[in-house]
Amino acid sequence: MRRPNKAPPAASKDGPRINDDIRNAQIQLIDQTGENKGTVETVVAIRMAQDVGMDLVEISPNTSPPVCKIMDYGKYKYSAQKKAAEARKRQKTVEIKEIKLRPMIDDHDYDVKMRAMQRFFEEGDKVKITLRYRGREMAHQEIGTKLLDKIKTDVAELAKVEQDARFEGRQVVMVLAPR
């Protein structure tokens, strides 16, 4: 049995519809100066836009009738692109920095790790603390628990616990986020 040919779906463009892509019979028109012209036939509006050398752009498609504006579409797209690039540039990506510890860490080593952690929090990054047990250290997990509690109290004014300490095999993982 032969199946009927199905035409591929029309490629949907991103962004607003312009000029001949606007399929409604009537639209709410705003001219290039920003003045509301009221409800106008789409064909007339497209002709008005072409007379001034601009495009008819659909601003609000979900209203009845849809709102369209006469503007330079190329300039509009360019400015929207610039705004998006500026927003991306200002955006701060939060990184997760990792600090690895052992249960029997010495005082000086602990201080060095705490200074690094403090610097990460000041930069606005999250810190993942990994406490790794080796060999017989697994028999004395309370030492590691005390160490993690000490870390929590030492960074209490700088950070908050985002994910409490949990076991993953032979290591305990805890995530702290800056306040």
Coordinates of N, CA and C in Angstrom, one line a residue:
M1 N 0.8 -1.2 0.0 CA 0.0 0.0 0.0 C 0.9 1.2 0.0
R2 N 0.6 2.2 -0.9 CA 1.4 3.4 -1.0 C 0.9 4.4 0.0
R3 N 1.9 5.1 0.6 CA 1.5 6.1 1.6 C 1.5 7.5 0.8
P4 N 0.6 8.4 1.2 CA 0.6 9.7 0.6 C 1.9 10.5 1.0
N5 N 2.3 11.3 0.0 CA 3.5 12.1 0.3 C 3.1 13.2 1.3
K6 N 3.9 13.3 2.3 CA 3.6 14.4 3.3 C 4.7 15.4 3.1
A7 N 4.2 16.6 2.9 CA 5.2 17.7 2.8 C 5.9 18.0 4.1
P8 N 7.2 18.2 4.1 CA 7.9 18.5 5.4 C 7.3 19.7 6.0
P9 N 7.3 19.7 7.4 CA 6.7 20.9 8.0 C 7.6 22.2 7.7
A10 N 6.9 23.3 7.7 CA 7.5 24.5 7.4 C 8.5 24.8 8.5
A11 N 9.7 25.2 8.1 CA 10.8 25.6 9.1 C 10.3 26.8 9.8
S12 N 10.2 26.6 11.1 CA 9.8 27.8 12.0 C 11.0 28.6 12.2
K13 N 10.8 29.9 12.0 CA 11.9 30.9 12.2 C 11.9 31.3 13.6
D14 N 13.0 31.7 14.2 CA 13.0 32.2 15.5 C 12.9 33.7 15.4
G15 N 12.2 34.3 16.3 CA 12.0 35.8 16.2 C 10.6 36.1 15.7
P16 N 10.3 37.3 15.6 CA 9.0 37.8 15.2 C 8.7 37.6 13.7
R17 N 7.5 37.5 13.3 CA 7.1 37.4 11.9 C 7.2 38.8 11.3
I18 N 7.6 38.9 10.0 CA 7.7 40.2 9.4 C 7.1 40.2 8.0
N19 N 6.6 41.3 7.6 CA 6.0 41.6 6.3 C 5.0 40.5 5.9
D20 N 5.3 39.7 4.8 CA 4.4 38.8 4.2 C 4.2 37.5 5.1
D21 N 5.0 37.3 6.1 CA 4.8 36.2 7.0 C 3.6 36.4 8.0
I22 N 3.2 37.6 8.1 CA 2.0 38.0 9.0 C 0.8 37.6 8.2
R23 N 0.0 36.6 8.8 CA -1.1 36.0 8.1 C -2.5 36.5 8.5
N24 N -2.5 37.4 9.5 CA -3.8 37.9 9.9 C -4.4 38.9 9.0
A25 N -5.7 39.0 8.9 CA -6.3 39.9 8.0 C -6.2 41.3 8.5
Q26 N -6.3 41.5 9.8 CA -6.2 42.9 10.4 C -5.2 42.8 11.5
I27 N -4.6 44.0 11.7 CA -3.6 44.1 12.8 C -3.8 45.4 13.5
Q28 N -3.2 45.5 14.7 CA -3.1 46.8 15.4 C -1.8 47.4 15.0
L29 N -1.8 48.6 14.4 CA -0.6 49.1 13.8 C 0.0 50.3 14.7
I30 N 1.3 50.2 14.8 CA 2.1 51.3 15.5 C 3.1 51.7 14.4
D31 N 3.1 53.0 14.1 CA 4.0 53.5 13.0 C 5.4 53.7 13.5
Q32 N 6.3 54.1 12.6 CA 7.8 54.3 13.0 C 8.0 55.3 14.1
T33 N 7.1 56.3 14.3 CA 7.3 57.3 15.3 C 6.7 56.8 16.7
G34 N 6.0 55.6 16.7 CA 5.5 55.1 17.9 C 4.0 55.5 18.1
E35 N 3.4 56.1 17.1 CA 2.0 56.5 17.2 C 1.1 55.3 16.9
N36 N 0.1 55.1 17.7 CA -0.9 54.1 17.4 C -1.8 54.5 16.3
K37 N -1.9 53.7 15.2 CA -2.8 54.0 14.1 C -4.1 53.2 14.2
G38 N -4.3 52.4 15.2 CA -5.5 51.6 15.3 C -5.5 50.3 14.5
T39 N -6.6 49.8 14.3 CA -6.8 48.5 13.5 C -6.7 48.8 12.0
V40 N -5.8 48.1 11.3 CA -5.6 48.4 9.9 C -5.5 47.0 9.2
E41 N -5.8 47.0 7.9 CA -5.7 45.8 7.1 C -4.2 45.5 7.0
T42 N -3.8 44.2 7.0 CA -2.4 43.9 6.9 C -1.8 44.3 5.6
V43 N -2.5 44.1 4.5 CA -1.9 44.5 3.2 C -1.6 46.0 3.2
V44 N -2.5 46.8 3.7 CA -2.3 48.3 3.7 C -1.1 48.6 4.6
A45 N -1.0 47.9 5.7 CA 0.1 48.2 6.7 C 1.5 47.8 6.0
I46 N 1.5 46.7 5.3 CA 2.8 46.3 4.6 C 3.1 47.4 3.6
R47 N 2.1 47.8 2.8 CA 2.4 48.9 1.8 C 2.9 50.2 2.5
M48 N 2.3 50.5 3.6 CA 2.8 51.7 4.4 C 4.2 51.6 4.8
A49 N 4.6 50.4 5.3 CA 6.0 50.1 5.7 C 6.9 50.2 4.5
Q50 N 6.5 49.6 3.4 CA 7.4 49.7 2.2 C 7.6 51.1 1.7
D51 N 6.5 51.9 1.8 CA 6.6 53.3 1.3 C 7.7 54.1 2.1
V52 N 7.9 53.8 3.4 CA 8.9 54.5 4.2 C 10.2 53.7 4.2
G53 N 10.3 52.6 3.5 CA 11.5 51.8 3.4 C 11.8 51.0 4.6
M54 N 10.8 50.6 5.3 CA 11.0 49.8 6.5 C 10.2 48.5 6.4
D55 N 10.2 47.7 7.5 CA 9.5 46.4 7.6 C 8.3 46.5 8.6
L56 N 7.4 45.7 8.4 CA 6.3 45.5 9.3 C 6.6 44.3 10.2
V57 N 6.8 44.5 11.5 CA 7.2 43.5 12.4 C 6.1 43.2 13.4
E58 N 5.8 42.0 13.6 CA 4.8 41.6 14.6 C 5.4 41.6 16.0
I59 N 4.9 42.5 16.9 CA 5.5 42.7 18.2 C 4.8 41.8 19.2
S60 N 3.4 41.7 19.2 CA 2.7 40.9 20.1 C 1.7 40.0 19.4
P61 N 2.1 38.8 19.0 CA 1.3 37.9 18.2 C 0.1 37.3 18.9
N62 N 0.1 37.3 20.2 CA -1.0 36.6 20.9 C -2.2 37.4 21.2
T63 N -2.2 38.7 20.9 CA -3.4 39.5 21.1 C -4.3 39.4 19.9
S64 N -5.5 39.9 20.1 CA -6.4 39.9 19.0 C -6.9 41.3 18.8
P65 N -6.7 42.0 17.7 CA -5.8 41.6 16.6 C -4.3 41.8 17.1
P66 N -3.4 41.1 16.4 CA -1.9 41.1 16.8 C -1.4 42.6 16.6
V67 N -0.4 42.9 17.4 CA 0.1 44.3 17.4 C 1.4 44.2 16.5
C68 N 1.5 45.1 15.5 CA 2.6 45.1 14.6 C 3.2 46.6 14.6
K69 N 4.5 46.7 14.3 CA 5.1 48.0 14.3 C 5.9 48.1 13.0
I70 N 5.9 49.4 12.5 CA 6.8 49.7 11.4 C 8.2 50.0 11.9
M71 N 9.2 49.2 11.5 CA 10.6 49.5 12.0 C 11.6 48.9 11.0
D72 N 12.8 49.3 11.2 CA 13.9 48.7 10.4 C 14.3 47.4 11.1
Y73 N 13.9 46.2 10.5 CA 14.1 44.9 11.2 C 15.5 44.6 11.4
G74 N 16.4 44.9 10.4 CA 17.8 44.6 10.5 C 18.4 45.3 11.7
K75 N 18.1 46.6 11.9 CA 18.6 47.4 13.0 C 18.0 46.8 14.4
Y76 N 16.8 46.3 14.3 CA 16.2 45.8 15.5 C 16.9 44.5 15.9
K77 N 17.2 43.6 14.9 CA 17.9 42.4 15.2 C 19.3 42.6 15.7
Y78 N 19.9 43.6 15.1 CA 21.3 43.9 15.5 C 21.3 44.4 17.0
S79 N 20.4 45.3 17.4 CA 20.4 45.8 18.7 C 20.0 44.7 19.7
A80 N 19.1 43.8 19.3 CA 18.8 42.6 20.2 C 20.0 41.7 20.4
Q81 N 20.7 41.5 19.3 CA 21.9 40.7 19.4 C 23.0 41.3 20.4
K82 N 23.1 42.6 20.3 CA 24.1 43.3 21.1 C 23.6 43.3 22.6
K83 N 22.3 43.4 22.9 CA 21.8 43.3 24.2 C 22.1 41.9 24.8
A84 N 21.9 40.9 24.0 CA 22.1 39.5 24.4 C 23.6 39.3 24.7
A85 N 24.5 39.8 23.9 CA 25.9 39.7 24.1 C 26.3 40.4 25.4
E86 N 25.8 41.6 25.6 CA 26.1 42.3 26.8 C 25.6 41.6 28.1
A87 N 24.4 41.0 28.0 CA 23.9 40.2 29.1 C 24.8 39.0 29.4
R88 N 25.3 38.3 28.4 CA 26.2 37.2 28.6 C 27.5 37.6 29.2
K89 N 28.0 38.8 28.8 CA 29.2 39.3 29.3 C 29.1 39.6 30.8
R90 N 28.0 40.1 31.3 CA 27.8 40.5 32.7 C 27.5 39.3 33.5
Q91 N 27.1 38.2 32.9 CA 26.7 37.0 33.7 C 27.9 36.4 34.4
K92 N 27.7 36.1 35.6 CA 28.8 35.4 36.4 C 28.5 33.9 36.5
T93 N 29.4 33.1 36.0 CA 29.1 31.6 36.1 C 29.7 31.2 37.5
V94 N 28.9 30.5 38.2 CA 29.4 30.0 39.5 C 30.1 28.7 39.3
E95 N 31.4 28.7 39.7 CA 32.1 27.4 39.6 C 32.1 26.7 40.9
I96 N 32.4 25.4 40.8 CA 32.5 24.6 42.1 C 34.0 24.2 42.2
K97 N 34.6 24.8 43.2 CA 36.0 24.5 43.5 C 36.0 23.3 44.5
E98 N 37.1 22.5 44.4 CA 37.1 21.3 45.2 C 38.3 21.4 46.2
I99 N 38.1 21.1 47.4 CA 39.1 21.0 48.4 C 39.1 19.6 48.9
K100 N 40.3 19.0 48.8 CA 40.4 17.6 49.3 C 41.1 17.5 50.6
L101 N 40.6 16.8 51.5 CA 41.1 16.6 52.9 C 41.3 15.2 53.3
R102 N 42.0 15.0 54.4 CA 42.1 13.7 55.0 C 41.8 13.8 56.5
P103 N 41.3 12.8 57.1 CA 40.8 13.0 58.5 C 41.9 13.4 59.5
M104 N 43.1 13.0 59.3 CA 44.2 13.4 60.2 C 45.0 14.5 59.7
I105 N 44.4 15.6 59.2 CA 45.1 16.7 58.6 C 45.8 17.5 59.8
D106 N 47.0 18.1 59.5 CA 47.7 18.8 60.5 C 47.1 20.3 60.5
D107 N 47.4 21.0 61.6 CA 46.9 22.3 61.8 C 47.3 23.3 60.7
H108 N 48.5 23.3 60.4 CA 49.0 24.2 59.4 C 48.4 23.9 58.0
D109 N 48.3 22.7 57.7 CA 47.7 22.3 56.4 C 46.2 22.7 56.4
Y110 N 45.5 22.5 57.5 CA 44.1 22.9 57.7 C 44.0 24.4 57.4
D111 N 44.9 25.2 58.0 CA 44.9 26.7 57.8 C 45.0 27.1 56.4
V112 N 45.9 26.4 55.7 CA 46.2 26.7 54.2 C 44.9 26.4 53.4
K113 N 44.2 25.2 53.7 CA 43.0 24.9 53.0 C 41.9 25.9 53.4
M114 N 41.8 26.4 54.6 CA 40.8 27.3 55.0 C 41.0 28.7 54.3
R115 N 42.3 29.1 54.1 CA 42.5 30.4 53.4 C 42.1 30.2 51.9
A116 N 42.4 29.1 51.3 CA 42.0 28.8 49.9 C 40.5 28.9 49.8
M117 N 39.8 28.2 50.8 CA 38.3 28.2 50.8 C 37.8 29.6 50.9
Q118 N 38.4 30.4 51.8 CA 37.9 31.8 52.0 C 38.0 32.6 50.7
R119 N 39.1 32.4 50.0 CA 39.4 33.1 48.8 C 38.3 32.7 47.7
F120 N 38.0 31.4 47.7 CA 36.9 30.9 46.8 C 35.6 31.6 47.1
F121 N 35.2 31.7 48.4 CA 34.0 32.3 48.7 C 33.9 33.8 48.4
E122 N 35.0 34.5 48.5 CA 35.1 35.9 48.2 C 34.9 36.1 46.7
E123 N 35.4 35.1 45.9 CA 35.2 35.2 44.4 C 33.8 34.8 44.0
G124 N 33.0 34.3 44.9 CA 31.6 33.9 44.6 C 31.5 32.5 44.2
D125 N 32.5 31.6 44.4 CA 32.4 30.3 43.9 C 31.9 29.4 45.1
K126 N 31.3 28.2 44.7 CA 31.0 27.2 45.6 C 32.2 26.3 45.9
V127 N 32.2 25.7 47.1 CA 33.3 24.8 47.4 C 32.8 23.4 47.8
K128 N 33.4 22.4 47.1 CA 33.0 21.0 47.4 C 34.2 20.5 48.2
I129 N 33.9 20.0 49.4 CA 34.9 19.5 50.3 C 34.8 18.0 50.2
T130 N 35.9 17.4 49.9 CA 36.0 15.9 49.8 C 36.9 15.4 50.9
L131 N 36.4 14.6 51.8 CA 37.1 14.0 52.9 C 37.3 12.6 52.5
R132 N 38.6 12.2 52.3 CA 38.9 10.8 51.8 C 39.5 10.0 52.9
Y133 N 38.9 8.8 53.2 CA 39.4 7.9 54.1 C 40.3 6.8 53.4
R134 N 41.4 6.4 54.1 CA 42.2 5.4 53.6 C 42.4 4.3 54.6
G135 N 42.4 3.1 54.2 CA 42.7 1.9 55.0 C 41.9 1.9 56.3
R136 N 42.7 1.9 57.4 CA 42.0 1.7 58.8 C 41.3 3.0 59.2
E137 N 41.5 4.1 58.5 CA 40.8 5.3 58.9 C 39.3 5.2 58.8
M138 N 38.8 4.2 58.0 CA 37.3 3.9 58.0 C 36.8 3.5 59.3
A139 N 37.6 2.9 60.2 CA 37.2 2.5 61.5 C 36.9 3.7 62.4
H140 N 37.5 4.8 62.1 CA 37.4 6.0 62.9 C 36.8 7.2 62.2
Q141 N 35.5 7.0 61.7 CA 34.9 8.0 60.9 C 34.5 9.2 61.8
E142 N 34.4 9.1 63.1 CA 34.1 10.2 63.9 C 35.1 11.3 63.9
I143 N 36.4 11.0 63.5 CA 37.4 12.0 63.4 C 37.1 12.9 62.2
G144 N 36.7 12.3 61.1 CA 36.3 13.0 59.9 C 35.0 13.8 60.1
T145 N 34.1 13.3 60.9 CA 32.9 14.0 61.2 C 33.2 15.3 62.0
K146 N 34.1 15.1 63.0 CA 34.5 16.3 63.8 C 35.2 17.3 62.9
L147 N 36.0 16.9 62.0 CA 36.7 17.8 61.1 C 35.7 18.6 60.2
L148 N 34.7 17.9 59.7 CA 33.7 18.6 58.9 C 32.9 19.6 59.7
D149 N 32.5 19.2 61.0 CA 31.8 20.1 61.8 C 32.7 21.4 62.1
K150 N 34.0 21.1 62.3 CA 34.9 22.3 62.6 C 34.9 23.2 61.4
I151 N 34.9 22.6 60.2 CA 34.9 23.5 59.0 C 33.6 24.3 58.9
K152 N 32.5 23.6 59.2 CA 31.2 24.3 59.2 C 31.2 25.5 60.1
T153 N 31.7 25.4 61.3 CA 31.7 26.5 62.2 C 32.7 27.6 61.8
D154 N 33.9 27.2 61.2 CA 34.9 28.1 60.9 C 34.4 29.0 59.7
V155 N 33.6 28.5 58.8 CA 33.2 29.3 57.6 C 31.7 29.7 57.8
A156 N 31.2 29.7 59.0 CA 29.7 30.0 59.2 C 29.4 31.4 58.7
E157 N 30.2 32.4 58.9 CA 29.9 33.7 58.5 C 30.1 34.0 57.0
L158 N 31.0 33.1 56.4 CA 31.3 33.3 55.0 C 30.3 32.5 54.1
A159 N 29.9 31.3 54.5 CA 29.2 30.4 53.7 C 28.1 29.6 54.4
K160 N 27.2 29.1 53.6 CA 26.2 28.2 54.2 C 26.3 26.8 53.5
V161 N 25.8 25.8 54.2 CA 25.9 24.5 53.8 C 24.8 24.3 52.7
E162 N 25.2 24.0 51.5 CA 24.2 23.7 50.4 C 23.9 22.3 50.4
Q163 N 24.8 21.4 50.6 CA 24.6 20.0 50.6 C 25.3 19.4 51.8
D164 N 24.6 18.8 52.7 CA 25.3 18.3 53.9 C 26.1 17.1 53.6
A165 N 27.0 16.8 54.6 CA 28.0 15.7 54.3 C 27.3 14.4 54.1
R166 N 27.7 13.7 53.0 CA 27.1 12.4 52.7 C 28.2 11.5 52.2
F167 N 28.1 10.2 52.5 CA 29.1 9.2 52.1 C 29.0 8.8 50.7
E168 N 30.1 8.7 50.0 CA 30.1 8.1 48.7 C 31.3 7.1 48.7
G169 N 31.1 5.9 49.1 CA 32.1 4.9 49.2 C 33.1 5.2 50.3
R170 N 34.4 5.5 50.0 CA 35.4 5.8 51.0 C 35.6 7.3 51.2
Q171 N 34.7 8.1 50.7 CA 34.8 9.5 50.9 C 33.5 10.2 51.3
V172 N 33.6 11.3 52.0 CA 32.5 12.1 52.4 C 32.5 13.4 51.6
V173 N 31.4 13.8 51.0 CA 31.3 15.0 50.2 C 30.4 16.0 50.8
M174 N 30.8 17.2 50.9 CA 29.9 18.3 51.4 C 30.1 19.5 50.5
V175 N 29.0 20.2 50.2 CA 29.1 21.4 49.3 C 28.7 22.6 50.1
L176 N 29.5 23.7 50.0 CA 29.3 24.9 50.7 C 29.1 26.0 49.7
A177 N 28.2 26.9 49.9 CA 27.9 28.1 49.0 C 28.2 29.4 49.7
P178 N 28.7 30.4 49.0 CA 28.9 31.7 49.6 C 27.6 32.3 50.1
R179 N 27.6 33.1 51.1 CA 26.5 33.8 51.6 C 26.2 35.1 50.8

